[in-house]
XYZ file of C-alpha atoms in Angstrom:
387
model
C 98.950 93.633 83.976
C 101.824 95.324 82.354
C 100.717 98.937 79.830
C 102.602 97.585 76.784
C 102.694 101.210 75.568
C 104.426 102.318 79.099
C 107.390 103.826 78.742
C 110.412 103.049 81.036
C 114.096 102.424 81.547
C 115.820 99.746 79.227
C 119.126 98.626 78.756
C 120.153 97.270 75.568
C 123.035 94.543 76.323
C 125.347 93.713 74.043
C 129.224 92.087 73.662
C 132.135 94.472 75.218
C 133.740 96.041 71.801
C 130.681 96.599 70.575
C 128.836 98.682 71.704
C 128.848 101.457 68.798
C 127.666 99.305 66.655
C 124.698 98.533 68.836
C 124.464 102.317 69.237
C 124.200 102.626 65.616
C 121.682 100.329 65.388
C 119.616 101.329 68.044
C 119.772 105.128 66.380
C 118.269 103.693 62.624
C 115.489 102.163 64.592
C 114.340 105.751 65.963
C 115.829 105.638 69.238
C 118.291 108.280 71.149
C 120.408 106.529 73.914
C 120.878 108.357 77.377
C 124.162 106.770 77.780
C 126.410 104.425 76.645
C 128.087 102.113 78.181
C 131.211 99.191 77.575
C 128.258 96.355 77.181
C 125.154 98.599 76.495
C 122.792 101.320 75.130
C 120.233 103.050 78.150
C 116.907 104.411 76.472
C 113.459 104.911 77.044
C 111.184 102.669 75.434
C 107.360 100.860 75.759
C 107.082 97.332 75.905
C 105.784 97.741 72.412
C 108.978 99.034 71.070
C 110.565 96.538 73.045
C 108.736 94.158 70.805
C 111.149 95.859 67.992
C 114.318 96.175 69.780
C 114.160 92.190 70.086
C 113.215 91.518 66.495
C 115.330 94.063 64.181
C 118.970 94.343 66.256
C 122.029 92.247 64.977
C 124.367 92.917 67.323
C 122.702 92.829 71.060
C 122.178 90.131 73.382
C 119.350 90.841 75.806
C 116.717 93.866 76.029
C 115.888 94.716 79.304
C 112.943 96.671 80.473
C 113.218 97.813 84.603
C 110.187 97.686 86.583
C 112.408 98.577 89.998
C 115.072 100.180 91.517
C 115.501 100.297 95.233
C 118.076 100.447 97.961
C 119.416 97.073 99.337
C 121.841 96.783 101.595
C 122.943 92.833 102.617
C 121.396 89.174 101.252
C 119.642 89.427 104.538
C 117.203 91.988 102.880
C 116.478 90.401 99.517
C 113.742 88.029 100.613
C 111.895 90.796 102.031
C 112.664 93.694 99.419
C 111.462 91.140 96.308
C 108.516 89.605 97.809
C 106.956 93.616 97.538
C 107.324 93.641 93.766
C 103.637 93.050 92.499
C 105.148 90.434 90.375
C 101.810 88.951 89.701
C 101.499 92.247 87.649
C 103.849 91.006 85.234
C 103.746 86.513 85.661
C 100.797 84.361 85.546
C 99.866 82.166 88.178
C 100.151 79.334 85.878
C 103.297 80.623 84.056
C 106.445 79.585 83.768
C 109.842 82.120 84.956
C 113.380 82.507 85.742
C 115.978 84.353 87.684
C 119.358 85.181 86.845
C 121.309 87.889 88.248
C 124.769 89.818 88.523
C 125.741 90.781 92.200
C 128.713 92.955 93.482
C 127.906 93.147 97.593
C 130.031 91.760 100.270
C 127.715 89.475 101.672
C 126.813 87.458 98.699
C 128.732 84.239 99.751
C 127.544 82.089 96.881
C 126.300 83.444 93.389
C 123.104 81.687 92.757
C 122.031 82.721 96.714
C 120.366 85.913 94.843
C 118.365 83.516 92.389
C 117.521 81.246 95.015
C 115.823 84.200 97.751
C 114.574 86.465 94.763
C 112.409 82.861 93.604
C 111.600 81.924 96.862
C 109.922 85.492 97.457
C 108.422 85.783 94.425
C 106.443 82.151 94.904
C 105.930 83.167 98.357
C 104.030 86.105 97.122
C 101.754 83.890 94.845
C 100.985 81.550 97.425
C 99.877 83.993 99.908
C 97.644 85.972 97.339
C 96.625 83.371 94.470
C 96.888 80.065 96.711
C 99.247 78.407 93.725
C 102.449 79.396 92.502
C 104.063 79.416 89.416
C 106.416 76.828 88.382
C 110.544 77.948 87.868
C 113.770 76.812 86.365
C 116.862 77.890 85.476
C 116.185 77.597 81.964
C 115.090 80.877 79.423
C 111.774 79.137 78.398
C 109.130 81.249 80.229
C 109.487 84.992 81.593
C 113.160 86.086 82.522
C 113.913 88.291 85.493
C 117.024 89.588 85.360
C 119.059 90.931 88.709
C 121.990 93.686 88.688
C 122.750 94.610 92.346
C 126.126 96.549 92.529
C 127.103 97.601 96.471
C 123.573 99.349 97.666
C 121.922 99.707 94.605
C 119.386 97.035 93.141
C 117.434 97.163 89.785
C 115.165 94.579 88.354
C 114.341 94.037 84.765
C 112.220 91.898 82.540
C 114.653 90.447 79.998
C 112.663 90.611 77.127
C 114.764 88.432 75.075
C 115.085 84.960 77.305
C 117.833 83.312 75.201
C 120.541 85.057 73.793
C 119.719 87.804 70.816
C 123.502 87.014 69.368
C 122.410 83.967 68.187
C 119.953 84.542 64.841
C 118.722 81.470 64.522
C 119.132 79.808 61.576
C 122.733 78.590 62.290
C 121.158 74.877 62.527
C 124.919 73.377 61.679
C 127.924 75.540 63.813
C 130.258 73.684 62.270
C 134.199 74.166 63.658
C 134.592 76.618 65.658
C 131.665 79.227 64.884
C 131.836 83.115 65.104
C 128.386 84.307 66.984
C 125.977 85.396 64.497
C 125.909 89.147 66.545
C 129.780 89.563 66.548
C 129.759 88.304 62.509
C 127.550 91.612 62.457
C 129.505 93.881 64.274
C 132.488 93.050 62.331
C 130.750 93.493 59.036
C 129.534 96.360 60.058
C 133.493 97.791 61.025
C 134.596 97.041 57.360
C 131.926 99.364 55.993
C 131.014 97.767 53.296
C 128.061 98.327 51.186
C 126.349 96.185 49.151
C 127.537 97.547 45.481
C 130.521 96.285 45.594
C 131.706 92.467 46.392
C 132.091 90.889 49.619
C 134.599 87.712 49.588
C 134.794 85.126 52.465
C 137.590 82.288 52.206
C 137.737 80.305 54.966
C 134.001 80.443 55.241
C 133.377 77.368 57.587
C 129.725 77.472 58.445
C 129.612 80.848 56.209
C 128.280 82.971 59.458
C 130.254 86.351 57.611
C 128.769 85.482 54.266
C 125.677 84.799 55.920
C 125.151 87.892 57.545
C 126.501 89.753 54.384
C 123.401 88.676 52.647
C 120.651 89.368 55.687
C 122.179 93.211 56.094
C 122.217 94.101 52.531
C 118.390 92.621 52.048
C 117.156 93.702 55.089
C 116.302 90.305 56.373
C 116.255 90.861 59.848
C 117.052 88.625 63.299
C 113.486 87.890 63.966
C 112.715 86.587 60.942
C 113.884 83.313 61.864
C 112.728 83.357 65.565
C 109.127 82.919 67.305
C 110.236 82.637 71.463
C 110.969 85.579 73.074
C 110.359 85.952 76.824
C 108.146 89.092 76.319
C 105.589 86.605 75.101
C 104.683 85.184 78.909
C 103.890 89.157 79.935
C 100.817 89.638 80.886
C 99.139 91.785 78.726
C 101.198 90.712 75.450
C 99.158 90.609 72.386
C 99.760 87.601 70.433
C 98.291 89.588 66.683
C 100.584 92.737 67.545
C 103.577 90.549 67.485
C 102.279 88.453 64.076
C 101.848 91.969 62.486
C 105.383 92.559 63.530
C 106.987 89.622 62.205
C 104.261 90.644 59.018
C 106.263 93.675 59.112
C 109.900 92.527 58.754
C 108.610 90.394 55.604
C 107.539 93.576 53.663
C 110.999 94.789 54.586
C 112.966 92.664 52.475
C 114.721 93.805 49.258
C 116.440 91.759 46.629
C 119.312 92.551 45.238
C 119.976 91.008 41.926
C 123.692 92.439 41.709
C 124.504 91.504 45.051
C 127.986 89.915 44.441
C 128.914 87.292 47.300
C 131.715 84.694 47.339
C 132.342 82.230 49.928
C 134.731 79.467 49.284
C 136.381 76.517 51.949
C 138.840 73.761 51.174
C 136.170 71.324 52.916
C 133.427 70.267 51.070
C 131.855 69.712 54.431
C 131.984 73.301 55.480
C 131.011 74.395 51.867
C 127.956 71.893 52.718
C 127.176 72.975 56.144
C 127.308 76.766 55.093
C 124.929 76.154 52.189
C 122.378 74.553 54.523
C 122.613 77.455 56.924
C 122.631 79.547 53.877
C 118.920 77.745 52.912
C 117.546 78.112 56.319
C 118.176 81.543 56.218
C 117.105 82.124 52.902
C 119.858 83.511 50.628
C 121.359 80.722 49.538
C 120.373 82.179 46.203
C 122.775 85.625 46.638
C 126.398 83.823 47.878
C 128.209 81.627 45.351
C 129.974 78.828 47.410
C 133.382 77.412 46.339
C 135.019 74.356 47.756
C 139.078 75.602 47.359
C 141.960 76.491 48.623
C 141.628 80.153 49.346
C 144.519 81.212 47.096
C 142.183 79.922 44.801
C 139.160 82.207 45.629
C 137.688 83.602 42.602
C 138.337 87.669 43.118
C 136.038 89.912 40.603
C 138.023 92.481 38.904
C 135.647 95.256 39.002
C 133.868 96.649 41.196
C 136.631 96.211 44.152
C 135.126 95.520 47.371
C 136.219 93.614 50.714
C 137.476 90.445 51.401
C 137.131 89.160 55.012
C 139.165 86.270 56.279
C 138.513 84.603 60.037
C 141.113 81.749 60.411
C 142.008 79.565 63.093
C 144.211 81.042 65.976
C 145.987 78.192 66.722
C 144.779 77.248 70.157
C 146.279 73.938 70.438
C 149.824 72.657 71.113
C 151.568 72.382 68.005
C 149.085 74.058 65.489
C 151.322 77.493 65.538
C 153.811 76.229 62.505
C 151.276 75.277 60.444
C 149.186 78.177 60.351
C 152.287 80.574 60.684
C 152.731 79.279 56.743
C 148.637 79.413 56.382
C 148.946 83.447 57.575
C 151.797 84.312 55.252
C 149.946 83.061 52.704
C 147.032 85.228 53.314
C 149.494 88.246 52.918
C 150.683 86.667 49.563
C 147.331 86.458 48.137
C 145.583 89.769 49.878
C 148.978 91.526 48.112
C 149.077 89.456 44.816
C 145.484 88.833 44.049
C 143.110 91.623 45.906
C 145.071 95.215 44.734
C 142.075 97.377 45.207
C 140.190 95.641 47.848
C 140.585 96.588 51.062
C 141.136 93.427 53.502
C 140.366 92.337 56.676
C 141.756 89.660 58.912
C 139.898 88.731 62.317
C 142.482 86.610 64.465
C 142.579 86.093 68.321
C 146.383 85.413 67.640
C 148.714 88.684 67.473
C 152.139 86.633 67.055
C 150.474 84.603 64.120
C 149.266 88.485 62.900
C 152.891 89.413 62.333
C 153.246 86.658 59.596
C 150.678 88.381 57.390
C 153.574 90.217 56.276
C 151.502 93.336 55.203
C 151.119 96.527 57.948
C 147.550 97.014 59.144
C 145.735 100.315 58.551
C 143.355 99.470 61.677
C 143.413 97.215 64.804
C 139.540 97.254 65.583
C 138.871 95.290 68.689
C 136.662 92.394 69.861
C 135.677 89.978 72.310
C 135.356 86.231 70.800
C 133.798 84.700 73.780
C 137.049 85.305 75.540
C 139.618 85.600 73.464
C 140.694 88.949 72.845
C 140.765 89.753 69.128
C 141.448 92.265 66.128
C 139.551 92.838 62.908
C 142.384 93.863 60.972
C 142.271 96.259 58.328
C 144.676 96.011 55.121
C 144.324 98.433 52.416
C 145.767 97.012 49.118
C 146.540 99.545 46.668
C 147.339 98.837 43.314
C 150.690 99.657 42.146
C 152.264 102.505 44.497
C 150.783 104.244 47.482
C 150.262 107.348 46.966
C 152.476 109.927 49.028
């Protein structure tokens, strides 16, 4: 049975781009990182704290704790290196697991042969010492091993997570074309902004940005609005610590009565489709939706704040001329209507970028699944710039 208050190594995964955003995250929470990586944060941390990791970060995908690191040379040692791990230290007999796994050697042929030998060992070693095995799949419902075997070296981890941390849960309609809940975060997080002065969203489709907008400046957390993680099928997990947890991140939130939020969509479906999301998550009640044109976005006067677009990048044959005009107008209205504001434009399309017509203060880069992308940054003064 696994010490939940054991500390060990874990690696905090997250999107390429980033990654100091995850950092920052994982520094609020308490923690100091070891190193930093492209795709990840290395700390120390208990199973316990693990736990926290899961249910407070935005922008992560997985949280993985190691429970070995060995020397492996070929495929032809796998079988026998895994079936040592006392895995029945960490899986019940009658459980439920998974393998997945990242390999960089030579003589992996194949890329699920590493799943395939690390599960056959692993039920191998429950047959010889329990008589049964547990049963397996390739699916994230149960307890998730994870694999990363680069040349000679080999660690093994418990992916805490299971499923995907980018995804918050309570996106219950994507809509066209969604932006992952974690990388709505990150980018939200690049603009800076704070929540005493506006945050504007045209072209809202499902309202993900808006969305998000609302959770940070409340302090409505990811795991609100999930109950599976794999750490639940480790032995030793204790069902009432996570309840007071999830107890915990209710006593966190804080209402905001001047929050100012806009979110507007020429579709009244994805005006509709953003409210419901909006409901599931609970803040339908801080972001004002408006089915427009996004010229027609109402922009407060006072305070200024930031307006975030994310339009389409014009993926298909013959949708480049129509949203060549659509990006030339967003420079028309982010220079006629938003002086003050300072405005961001996410796009996966650099020609279409050059319509905007205005000259971008930033470039901030991003993975969007992947398409290689740029949050940026406009500041629109009003009248002159100052020398």
């Amino acid at each position: 049975m696994l010490d939940f208050n054991l500390k060990g190594k874990v690696f905090v995964t997250c999107k390429d781009r980033s990654v100091s955003y995850l950092e920052k995250e994982v520094r609020e929470l308490g923690f100091v990182p070891e190193s930093v990586t492209r795709t990840g944060v290395e700390l120390r941390a208990t199973m316990e704290e693990c736990m926290d990791l899961n249910l407070y970060l935005r922008t992560a995908s997985q949280v993985l704790y190691e429970i070995k690191s060995f020397y492996l040379r070929n495929a032809d040692d796998i079988y026998r290196r895994f079936k040592a791990i006392p895995w029945e230290d960490y899986l019940d007999v009658d459980g439920y697991f998974s393998v997945n796994s990242v390999a960089e050697n030579e003589s992996i042929t194949t890329p699920l042969i590493v799943n395939v030998k690390v599960k056959d060992a692993i039920v191998d070693r429950f047959r010889e010492l329990k008589g049964r095995r547990p049963d397996s799949g390739s699916d994230f419902n149960g307890l998730v091993f994870q694999v990363y075997w680069k040349e000679t070296q080999c660690s093994v981890y418990i992916n805490t997570s299971g499923d995907t941390l980018a995804k918050h849960g309570y996106r219950k309609i994507p809509g066209k074309a969604p932006m992952m809940e974690a990388l709505a975060a990150a980018t939200i997080y690049a603009t800076e902004w704070n929540t005493r002065v506006p945050f504007i969203n045209p072209m809202c489709g499902s309202g993900t940005l808006a969305i998000e907008a609302a959770l940070m400046a409340t302090k409505r957390y990811p795991g609100l609005y999930r109950d599976h993680y794999s750490f639940q099928h480790i032995l030793g997990y204790d069902e009432q610590a996570f309840l007071a947890k999830k107890k915990k991140l209710e006593s966190k939130i804080m209402e905001l009565p001047d929050l100012k939020i806009i979110a507007s969509d020429i579709s009244l479906q994805a005006v509709s489709f953003a409210q419901e999301n909006a409901i599931t998550a609970g803040v339908d009640h801080m972001i004002e939706f408006q089915v427009c044109d996004f010229a027609e976005t109402e922009i407060p006067e006072r305070p200024r704040g930031v307006i975030m677009f994310n339009p389409e990048y014009g993926e298909r044959l013959g949708e480049n001329d129509e949203l060549e005009i659509t990006y030339k107008r967003m420079g028309d209205f982010l220079k006629q209507k938003c002086a003050g504001y300072r405005g961001y434009i996410f796009t996966g399309n650099l020609e279409l970028a050059k319509k905007i017509g205005l000259k971008a203060s930033r470039r901030i880069e991003f993975w969007n699944g992947t398409i290689d992308c740029r949050l940026l940054k406009y500041d629109l003064y009003e009248g002159k710039k100052e020398e």
